[in-house]
mmCIF file of C-alpha atoms in Angstrom:
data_model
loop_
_atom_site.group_PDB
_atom_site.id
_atom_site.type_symbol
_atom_site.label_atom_id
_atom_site.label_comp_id
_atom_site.label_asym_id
_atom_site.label_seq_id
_atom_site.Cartn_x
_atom_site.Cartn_y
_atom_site.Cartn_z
ATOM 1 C CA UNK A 1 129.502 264.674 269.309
ATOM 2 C CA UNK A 2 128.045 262.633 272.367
ATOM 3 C CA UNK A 3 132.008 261.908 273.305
ATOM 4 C CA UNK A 4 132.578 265.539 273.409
ATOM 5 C CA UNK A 5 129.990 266.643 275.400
ATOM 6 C CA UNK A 6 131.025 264.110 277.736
ATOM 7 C CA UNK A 7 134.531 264.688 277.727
ATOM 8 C CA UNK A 8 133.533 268.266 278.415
ATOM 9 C CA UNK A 9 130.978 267.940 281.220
ATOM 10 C CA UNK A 10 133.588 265.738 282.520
ATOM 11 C CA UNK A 11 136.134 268.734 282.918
ATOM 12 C CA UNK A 12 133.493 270.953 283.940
ATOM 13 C CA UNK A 13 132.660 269.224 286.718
ATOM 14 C CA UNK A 14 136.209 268.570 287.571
ATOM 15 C CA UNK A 15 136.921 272.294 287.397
ATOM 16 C CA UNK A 16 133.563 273.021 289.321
ATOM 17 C CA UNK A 17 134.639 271.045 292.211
ATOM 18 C CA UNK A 18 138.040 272.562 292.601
ATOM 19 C CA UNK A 19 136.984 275.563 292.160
ATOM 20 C CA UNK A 20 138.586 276.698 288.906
ATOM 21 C CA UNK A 21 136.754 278.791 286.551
ATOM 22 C CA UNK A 22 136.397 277.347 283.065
ATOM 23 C CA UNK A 23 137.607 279.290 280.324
ATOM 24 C CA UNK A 24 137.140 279.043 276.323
ATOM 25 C CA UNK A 25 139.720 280.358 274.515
ATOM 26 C CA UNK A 26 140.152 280.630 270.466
ATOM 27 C CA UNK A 27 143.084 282.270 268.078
ATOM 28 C CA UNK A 28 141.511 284.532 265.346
ATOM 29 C CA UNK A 29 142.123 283.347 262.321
ATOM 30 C CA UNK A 30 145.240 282.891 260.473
ATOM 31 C CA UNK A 31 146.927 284.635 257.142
ATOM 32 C CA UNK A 32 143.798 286.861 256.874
ATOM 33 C CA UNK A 33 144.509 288.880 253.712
ATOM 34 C CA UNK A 34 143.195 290.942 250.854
ATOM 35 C CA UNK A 35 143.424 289.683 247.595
ATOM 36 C CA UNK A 36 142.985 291.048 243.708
ATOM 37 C CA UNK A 37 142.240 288.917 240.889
ATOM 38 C CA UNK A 38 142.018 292.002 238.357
ATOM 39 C CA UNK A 39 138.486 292.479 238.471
ATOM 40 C CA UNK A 40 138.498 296.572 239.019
ATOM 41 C CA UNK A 41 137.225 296.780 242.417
ATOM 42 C CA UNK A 42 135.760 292.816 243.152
ATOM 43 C CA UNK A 43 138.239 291.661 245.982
ATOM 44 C CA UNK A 44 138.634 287.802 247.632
ATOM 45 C CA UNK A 45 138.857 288.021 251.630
ATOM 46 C CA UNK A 46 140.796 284.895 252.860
ATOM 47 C CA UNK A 47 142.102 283.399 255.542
ATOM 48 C CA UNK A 48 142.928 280.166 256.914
ATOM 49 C CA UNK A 49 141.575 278.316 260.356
ATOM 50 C CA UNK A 50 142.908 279.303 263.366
ATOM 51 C CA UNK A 51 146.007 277.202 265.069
ATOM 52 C CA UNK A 52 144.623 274.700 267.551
ATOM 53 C CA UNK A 53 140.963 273.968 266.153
ATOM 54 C CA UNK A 54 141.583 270.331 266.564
ATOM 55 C CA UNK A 55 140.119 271.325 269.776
ATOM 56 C CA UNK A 56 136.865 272.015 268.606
ATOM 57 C CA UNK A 57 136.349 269.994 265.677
ATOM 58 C CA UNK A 58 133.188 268.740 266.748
ATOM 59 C CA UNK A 59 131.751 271.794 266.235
ATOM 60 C CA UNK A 60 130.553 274.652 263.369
ATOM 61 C CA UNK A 61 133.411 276.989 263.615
ATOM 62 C CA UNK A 62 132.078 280.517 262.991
ATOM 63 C CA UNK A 63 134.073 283.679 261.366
ATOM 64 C CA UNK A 64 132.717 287.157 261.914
ATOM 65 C CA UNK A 65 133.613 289.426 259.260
ATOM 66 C CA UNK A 66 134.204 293.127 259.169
ATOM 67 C CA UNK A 67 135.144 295.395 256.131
ATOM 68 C CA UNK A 68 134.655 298.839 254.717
ATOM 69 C CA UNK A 69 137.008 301.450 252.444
ATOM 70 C CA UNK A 70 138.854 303.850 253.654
ATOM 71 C CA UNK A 71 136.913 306.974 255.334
ATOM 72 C CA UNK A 72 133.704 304.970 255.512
ATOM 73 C CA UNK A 73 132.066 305.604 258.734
ATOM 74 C CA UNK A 74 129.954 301.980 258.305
ATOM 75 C CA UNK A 75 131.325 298.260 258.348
ATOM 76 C CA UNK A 76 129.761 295.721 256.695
ATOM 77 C CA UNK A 77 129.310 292.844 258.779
ATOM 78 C CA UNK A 78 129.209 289.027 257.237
ATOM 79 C CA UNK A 79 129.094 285.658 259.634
ATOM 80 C CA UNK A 80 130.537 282.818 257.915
ATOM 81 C CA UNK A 81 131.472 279.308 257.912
ATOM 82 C CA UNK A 82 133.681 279.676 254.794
ATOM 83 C CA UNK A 83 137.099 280.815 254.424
ATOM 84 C CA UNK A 84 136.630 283.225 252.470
ATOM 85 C CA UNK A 85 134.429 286.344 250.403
ATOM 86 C CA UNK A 86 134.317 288.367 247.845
ATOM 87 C CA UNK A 87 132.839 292.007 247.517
ATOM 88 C CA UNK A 88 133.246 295.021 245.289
ATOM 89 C CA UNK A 89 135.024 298.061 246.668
ATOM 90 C CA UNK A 90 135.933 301.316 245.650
ATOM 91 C CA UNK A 91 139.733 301.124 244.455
ATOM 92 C CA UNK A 92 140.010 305.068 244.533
ATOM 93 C CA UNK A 93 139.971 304.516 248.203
ATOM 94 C CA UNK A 94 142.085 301.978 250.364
ATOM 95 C CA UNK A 95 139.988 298.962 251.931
ATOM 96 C CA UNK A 96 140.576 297.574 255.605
ATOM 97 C CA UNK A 97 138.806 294.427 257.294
ATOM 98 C CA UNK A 98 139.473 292.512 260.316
ATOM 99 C CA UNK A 99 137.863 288.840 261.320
ATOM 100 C CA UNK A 100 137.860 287.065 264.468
ATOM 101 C CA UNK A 101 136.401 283.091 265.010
ATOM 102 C CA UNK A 102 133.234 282.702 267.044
ATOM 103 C CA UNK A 103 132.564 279.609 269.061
ATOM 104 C CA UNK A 104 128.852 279.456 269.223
ATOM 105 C CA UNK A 105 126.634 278.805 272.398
ATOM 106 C CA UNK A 106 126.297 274.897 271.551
ATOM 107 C CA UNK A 107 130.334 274.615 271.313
ATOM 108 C CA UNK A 108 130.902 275.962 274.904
ATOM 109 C CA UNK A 109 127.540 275.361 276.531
ATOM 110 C CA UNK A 110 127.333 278.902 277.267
ATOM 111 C CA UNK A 111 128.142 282.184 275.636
ATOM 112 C CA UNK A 112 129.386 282.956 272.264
ATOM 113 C CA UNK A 113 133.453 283.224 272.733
ATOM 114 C CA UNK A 114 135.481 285.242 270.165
ATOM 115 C CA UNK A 115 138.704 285.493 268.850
ATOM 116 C CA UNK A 116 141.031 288.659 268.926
ATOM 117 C CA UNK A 117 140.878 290.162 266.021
ATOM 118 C CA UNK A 118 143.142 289.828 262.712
ATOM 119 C CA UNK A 119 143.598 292.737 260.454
ATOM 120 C CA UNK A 120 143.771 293.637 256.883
ATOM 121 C CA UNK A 121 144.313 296.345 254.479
ATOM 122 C CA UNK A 122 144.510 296.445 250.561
ATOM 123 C CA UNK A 123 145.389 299.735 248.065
ATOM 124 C CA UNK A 124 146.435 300.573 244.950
ATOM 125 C CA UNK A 125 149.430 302.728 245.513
ATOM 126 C CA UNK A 126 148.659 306.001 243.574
ATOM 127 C CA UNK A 127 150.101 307.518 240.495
ATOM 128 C CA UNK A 128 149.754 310.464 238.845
ATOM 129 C CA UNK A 129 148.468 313.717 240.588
ATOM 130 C CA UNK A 130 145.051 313.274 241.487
ATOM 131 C CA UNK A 131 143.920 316.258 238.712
ATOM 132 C CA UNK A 132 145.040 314.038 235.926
ATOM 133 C CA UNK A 133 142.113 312.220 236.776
ATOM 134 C CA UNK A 134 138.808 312.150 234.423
ATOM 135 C CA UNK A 135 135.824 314.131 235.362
ATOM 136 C CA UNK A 136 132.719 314.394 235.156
ATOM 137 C CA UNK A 137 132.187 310.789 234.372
ATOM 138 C CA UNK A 138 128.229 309.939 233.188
ATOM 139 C CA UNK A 139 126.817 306.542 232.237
ATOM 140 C CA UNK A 140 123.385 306.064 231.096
ATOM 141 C CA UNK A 141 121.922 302.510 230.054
ATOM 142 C CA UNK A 142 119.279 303.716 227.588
ATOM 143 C CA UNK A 143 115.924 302.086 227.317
ATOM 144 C CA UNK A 144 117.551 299.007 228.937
ATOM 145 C CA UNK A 145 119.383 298.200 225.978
ATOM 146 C CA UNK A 146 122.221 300.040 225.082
ATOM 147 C CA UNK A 147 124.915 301.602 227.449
ATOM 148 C CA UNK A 148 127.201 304.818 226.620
ATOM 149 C CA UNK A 149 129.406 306.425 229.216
ATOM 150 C CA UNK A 150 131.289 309.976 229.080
ATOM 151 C CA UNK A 151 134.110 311.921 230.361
ATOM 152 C CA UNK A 152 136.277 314.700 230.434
ATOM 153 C CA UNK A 153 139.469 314.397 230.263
ATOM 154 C CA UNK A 154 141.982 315.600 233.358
ATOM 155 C CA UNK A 155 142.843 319.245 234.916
ATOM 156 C CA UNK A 156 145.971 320.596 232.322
ATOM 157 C CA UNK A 157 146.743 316.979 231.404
ATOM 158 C CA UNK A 158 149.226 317.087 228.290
ATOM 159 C CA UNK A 159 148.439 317.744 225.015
ATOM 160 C CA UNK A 160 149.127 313.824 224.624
ATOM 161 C CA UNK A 161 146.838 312.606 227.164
ATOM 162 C CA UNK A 162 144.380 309.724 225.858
ATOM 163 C CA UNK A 163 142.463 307.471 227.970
ATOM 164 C CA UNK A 164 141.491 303.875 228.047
ATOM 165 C CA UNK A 165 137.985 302.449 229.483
ATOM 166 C CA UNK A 166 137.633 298.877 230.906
ATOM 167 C CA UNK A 167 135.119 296.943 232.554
ATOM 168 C CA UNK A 168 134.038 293.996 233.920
ATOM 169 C CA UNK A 169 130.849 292.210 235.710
ATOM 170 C CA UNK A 170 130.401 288.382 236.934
ATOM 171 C CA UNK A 171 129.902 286.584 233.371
ATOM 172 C CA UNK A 172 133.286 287.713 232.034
ATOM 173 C CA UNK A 173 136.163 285.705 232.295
ATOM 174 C CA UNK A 174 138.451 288.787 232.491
ATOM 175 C CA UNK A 175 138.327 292.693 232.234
ATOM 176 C CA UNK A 176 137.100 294.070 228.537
ATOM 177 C CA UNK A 177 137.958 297.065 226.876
ATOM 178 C CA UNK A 178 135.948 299.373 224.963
ATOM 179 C CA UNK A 179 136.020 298.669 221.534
ATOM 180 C CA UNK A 180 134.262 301.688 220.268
ATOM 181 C CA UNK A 181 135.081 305.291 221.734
ATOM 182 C CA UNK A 182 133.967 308.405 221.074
ATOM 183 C CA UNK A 183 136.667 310.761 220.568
ATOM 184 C CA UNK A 184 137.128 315.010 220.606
ATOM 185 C CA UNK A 185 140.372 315.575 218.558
ATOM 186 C CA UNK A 186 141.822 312.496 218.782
ATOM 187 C CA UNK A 187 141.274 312.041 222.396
ATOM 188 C CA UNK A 188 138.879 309.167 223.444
ATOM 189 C CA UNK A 189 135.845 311.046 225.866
ATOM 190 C CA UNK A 190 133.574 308.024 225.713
ATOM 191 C CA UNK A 191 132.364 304.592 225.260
ATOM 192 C CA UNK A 192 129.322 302.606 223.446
ATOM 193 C CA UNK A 193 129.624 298.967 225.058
ATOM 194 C CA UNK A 194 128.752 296.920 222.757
ATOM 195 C CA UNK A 195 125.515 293.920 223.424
ATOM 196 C CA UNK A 196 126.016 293.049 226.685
ATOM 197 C CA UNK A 197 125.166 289.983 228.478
ATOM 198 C CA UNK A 198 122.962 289.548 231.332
ATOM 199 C CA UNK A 199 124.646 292.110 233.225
ATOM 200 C CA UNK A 200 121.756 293.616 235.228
ATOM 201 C CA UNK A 201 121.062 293.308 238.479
ATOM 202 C CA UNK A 202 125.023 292.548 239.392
ATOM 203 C CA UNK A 203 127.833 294.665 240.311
ATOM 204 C CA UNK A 204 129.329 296.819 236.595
ATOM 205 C CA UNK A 205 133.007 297.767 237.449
ATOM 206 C CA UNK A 206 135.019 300.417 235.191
ATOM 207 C CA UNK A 207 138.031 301.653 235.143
ATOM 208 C CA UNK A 208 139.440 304.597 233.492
ATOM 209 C CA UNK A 209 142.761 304.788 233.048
ATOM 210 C CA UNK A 210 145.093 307.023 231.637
ATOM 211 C CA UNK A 211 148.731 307.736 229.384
ATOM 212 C CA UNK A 212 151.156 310.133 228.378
ATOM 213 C CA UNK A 213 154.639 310.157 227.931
ATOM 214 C CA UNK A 214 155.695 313.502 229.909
ATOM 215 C CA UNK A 215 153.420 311.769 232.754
ATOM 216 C CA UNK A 216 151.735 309.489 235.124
ATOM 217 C CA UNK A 217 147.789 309.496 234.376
ATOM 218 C CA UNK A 218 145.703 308.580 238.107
ATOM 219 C CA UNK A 219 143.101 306.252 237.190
ATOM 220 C CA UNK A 220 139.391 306.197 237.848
ATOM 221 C CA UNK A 221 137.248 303.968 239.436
ATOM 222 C CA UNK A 222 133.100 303.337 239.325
ATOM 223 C CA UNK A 223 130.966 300.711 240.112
ATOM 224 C CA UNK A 224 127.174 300.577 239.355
ATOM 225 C CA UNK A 225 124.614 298.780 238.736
ATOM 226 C CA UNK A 226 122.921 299.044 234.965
ATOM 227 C CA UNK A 227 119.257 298.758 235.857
ATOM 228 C CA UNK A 228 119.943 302.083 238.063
ATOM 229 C CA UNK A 229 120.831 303.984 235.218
ATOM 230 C CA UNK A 230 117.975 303.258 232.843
ATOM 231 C CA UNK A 231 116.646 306.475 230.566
ATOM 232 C CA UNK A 232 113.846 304.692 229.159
ATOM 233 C CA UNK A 233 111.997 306.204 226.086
ATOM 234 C CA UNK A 234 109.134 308.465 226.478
ATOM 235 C CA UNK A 235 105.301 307.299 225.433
ATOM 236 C CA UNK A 236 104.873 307.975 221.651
ATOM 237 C CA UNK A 237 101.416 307.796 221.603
ATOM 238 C CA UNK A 238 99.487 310.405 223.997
ATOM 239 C CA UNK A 239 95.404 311.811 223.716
ATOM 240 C CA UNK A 240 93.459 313.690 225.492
ATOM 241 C CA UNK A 241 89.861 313.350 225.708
ATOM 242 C CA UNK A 242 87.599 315.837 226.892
ATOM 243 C CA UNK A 243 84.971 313.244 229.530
ATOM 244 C CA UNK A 244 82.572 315.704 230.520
ATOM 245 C CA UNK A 245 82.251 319.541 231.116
ATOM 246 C CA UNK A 246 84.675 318.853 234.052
ATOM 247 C CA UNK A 247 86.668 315.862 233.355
ATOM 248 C CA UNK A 248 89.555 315.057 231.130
ATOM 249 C CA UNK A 249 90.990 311.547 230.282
ATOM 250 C CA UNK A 250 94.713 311.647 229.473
ATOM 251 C CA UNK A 251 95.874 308.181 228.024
ATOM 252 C CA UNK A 252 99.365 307.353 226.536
ATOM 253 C CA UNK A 253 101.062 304.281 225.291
ATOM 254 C CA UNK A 254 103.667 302.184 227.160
ATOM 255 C CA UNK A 255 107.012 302.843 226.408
ATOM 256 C CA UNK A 256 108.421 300.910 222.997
ATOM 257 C CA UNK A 257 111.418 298.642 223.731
ATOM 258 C CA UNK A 258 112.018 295.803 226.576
ATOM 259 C CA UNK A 259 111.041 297.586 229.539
ATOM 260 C CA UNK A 260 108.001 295.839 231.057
ATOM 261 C CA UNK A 261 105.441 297.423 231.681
ATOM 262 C CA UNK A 262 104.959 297.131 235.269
ATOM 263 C CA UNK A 263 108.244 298.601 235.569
ATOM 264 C CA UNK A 264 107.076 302.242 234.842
ATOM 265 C CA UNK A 265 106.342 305.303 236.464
ATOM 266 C CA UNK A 266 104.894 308.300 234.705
ATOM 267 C CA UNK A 267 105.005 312.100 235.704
ATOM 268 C CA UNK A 268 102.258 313.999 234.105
ATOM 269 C CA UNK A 269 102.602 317.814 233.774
ATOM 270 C CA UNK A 270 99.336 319.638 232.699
ATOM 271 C CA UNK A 271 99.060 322.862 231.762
ATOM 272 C CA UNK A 272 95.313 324.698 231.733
ATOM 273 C CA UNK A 273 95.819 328.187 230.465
ATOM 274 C CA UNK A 274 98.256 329.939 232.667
ATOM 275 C CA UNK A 275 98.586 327.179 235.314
ATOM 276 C CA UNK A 276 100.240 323.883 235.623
ATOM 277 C CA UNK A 277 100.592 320.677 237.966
ATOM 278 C CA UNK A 278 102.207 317.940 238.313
ATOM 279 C CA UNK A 279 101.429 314.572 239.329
ATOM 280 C CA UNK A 280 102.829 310.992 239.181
ATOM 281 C CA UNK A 281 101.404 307.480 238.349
ATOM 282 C CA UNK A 282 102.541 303.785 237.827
ATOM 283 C CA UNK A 283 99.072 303.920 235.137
ATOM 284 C CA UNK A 284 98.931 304.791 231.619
ATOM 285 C CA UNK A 285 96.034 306.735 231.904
ATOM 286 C CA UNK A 286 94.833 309.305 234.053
ATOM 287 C CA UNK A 287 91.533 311.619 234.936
ATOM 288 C CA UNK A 288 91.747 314.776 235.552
ATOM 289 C CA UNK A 289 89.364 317.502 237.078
ATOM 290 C CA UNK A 290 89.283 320.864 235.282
ATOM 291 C CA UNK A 291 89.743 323.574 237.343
ATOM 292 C CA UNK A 292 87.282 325.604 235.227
ATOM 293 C CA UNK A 293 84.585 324.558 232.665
ATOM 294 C CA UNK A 294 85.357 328.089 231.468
ATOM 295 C CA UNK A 295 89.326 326.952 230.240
ATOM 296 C CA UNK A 296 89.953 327.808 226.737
ATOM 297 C CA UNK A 297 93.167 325.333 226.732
ATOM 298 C CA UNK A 298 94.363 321.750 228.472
ATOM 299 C CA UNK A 299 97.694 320.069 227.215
ATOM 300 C CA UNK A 300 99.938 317.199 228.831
ATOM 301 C CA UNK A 301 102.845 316.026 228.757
ATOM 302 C CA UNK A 302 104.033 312.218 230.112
ATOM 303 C CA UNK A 303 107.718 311.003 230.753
ATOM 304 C CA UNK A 304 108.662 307.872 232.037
ATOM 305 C CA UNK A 305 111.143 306.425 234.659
ATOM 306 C CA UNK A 306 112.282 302.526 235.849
ATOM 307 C CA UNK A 307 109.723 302.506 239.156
ATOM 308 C CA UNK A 308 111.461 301.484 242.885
ATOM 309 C CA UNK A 309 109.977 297.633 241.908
ATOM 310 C CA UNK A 310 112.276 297.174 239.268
ATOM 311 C CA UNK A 311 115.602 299.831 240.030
ATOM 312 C CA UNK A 312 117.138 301.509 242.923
ATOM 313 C CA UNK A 313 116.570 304.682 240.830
ATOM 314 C CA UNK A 314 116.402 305.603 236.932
ATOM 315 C CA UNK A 315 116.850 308.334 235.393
ATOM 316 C CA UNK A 316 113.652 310.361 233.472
ATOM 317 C CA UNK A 317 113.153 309.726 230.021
ATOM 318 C CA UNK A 318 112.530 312.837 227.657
ATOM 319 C CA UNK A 319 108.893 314.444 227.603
ATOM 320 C CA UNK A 320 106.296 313.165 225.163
ATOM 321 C CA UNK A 321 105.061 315.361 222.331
ATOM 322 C CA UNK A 322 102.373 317.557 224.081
ATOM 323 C CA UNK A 323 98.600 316.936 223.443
ATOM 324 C CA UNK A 324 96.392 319.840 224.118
ATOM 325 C CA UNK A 325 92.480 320.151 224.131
ATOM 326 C CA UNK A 326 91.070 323.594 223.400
ATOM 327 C CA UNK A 327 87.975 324.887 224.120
#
């Protein structure tokens, strides 16, 4: 490294004294393209080093990254020494990227140079009319345990019109299909996965795809995550306890199955005689404040959700059985 640095203060202070500017220059990187290994949407970006880097091989070659699908108004930006990386995208849509290679401050001894860039695209050339497609897709991992998705089938698809579900997530060595549909005379409308493993907290790919024999059946494309679409089950155990003239404890159990507990959040709806209120809490109790002494009635009801500390979102749980106090 010492030799380079020499070699190149050397030519700097060559071109210095004759007065020449001096100029880094890198290629972008070469055979940049989008590849699919079959995983419904989880794509490899590659490329290879740029022609000429014997130039610089004393130093950290850098390759800044740039991709999005089709219509999105954001990039996603990724600096890398690798030559490659993978993502999930949104087959229903085309994908483009671009790359150029970064010399960094400590390989020129002054600003970052880059590359022009190179350019990519990857689709799925479409078939079938885009109404063929299933709708109204809905998947719901419930109580953390069990997953079930649901569709309808195509706009004035043929009589003969079935459809296929597959999936995939990092774990399996290659795309499953459902095993168990649900099916609405003869035509499959859903899926029950069966035990899955150690899929939260990564990317869940489907695909939906379709057949007939009078025509071509567009296929559909989803990717989520399972912990976002928890429906957990509601407390089975609520009471109500009457504190004081003005006070009411509400208690309820935690949520049977593998949820922890610190996962939850609880919305609370009380009802005292002709008025009712809502409120929210990560506790499984809760004191409440009569808004008369003189109420005749007070009854709750608790459902639970996955809290922000263990999902993106969730999806509410069903309401307890209501407990009411009366006067």
């Amino acid at each position: 490294m010492s030799f380079f640095w020499e070699a190149l203060q050397r030519v700097a202070l060559v071109c210095c004294t004759l007065g020449i500017a001096l100029t880094f220059r890198v290629n972008p990187p070469q055979d940049f393209e989008i590849v699919d290994p079959g995983y419904l949407g989880y794509l490899c970006l590659q490329w290879k080093p740029p022609l000429f880097l014997d130039n610089f091989k004393e130093c950290t070659v850098e390759y800044e990254l740039k991709y999005r699908n089709f219509g999105s108004k954001i990039w996603k930006t990724i600096i890398t020494t690798n030559l490659y990386y993978k993502d999930g995208f949104d087959l229903n849509k085309g994908v483009e990227a671009k790359i150029h290679t970064l010399l960094p401050q400590q390989c020129t001894n002054e600003s970052t140079v880059r590359s022009l860039w190179s350019e990519a695209t990857y689709w799925t050339p479409p078939q079938g009319n885009v109404e063929t497609k299933i709708q109204d897709m809905d998947c719901v991992y419930y109580n953390w345990l069990y997953l079930f998705c649901s569709w309808k089938p195509g706009m004035d698809v043929p009589l003969d019109t079935n459809y296929n579900l597959f999936y995939w997530y990092d774990g399996l060595d290659h795309p499953m299909q459902c095993d168990d549909y649900m099916t609405i005379n003869g035509q499959n409308t859903g899926c029950s996965f069966p035990s899955l493993k150690s899929p939260d907290y990564k990317d869940f790919y489907i695909c939906v795809n379709g057949s007939s024999r009078s025509t071509a059946i567009r296929p559909s494309y989803f990717i989520f995550q399972l912990q976002n679409i928890v429906k957990p089950l509601p407390p089975d155990y609520v009471s109500l306890t009457l504190k004081d003239s003005n006070e009411v404890i509400l208690k309820w159990s935690v949520p049977a199955g593998p949820i922890p507990a610190a996962c939850f959040i609880y919305e609370v709806l009380v009802t005292e005689d002709d008025t009712t209120r809502v409120s929210t809490t990560i506790e499984n109790e809760m004191c409440i404040t009569r808004k008369s002494n003189k109420s005749n009635q007070v009854c709750f009801l608790v459902k639970s959700k996955v809290n922000i500390y263990c999902s993106e979102t969730g999806i509410w749980s069903e309401w307890s059985e209501e407990q009411c106090w009366r006067g």
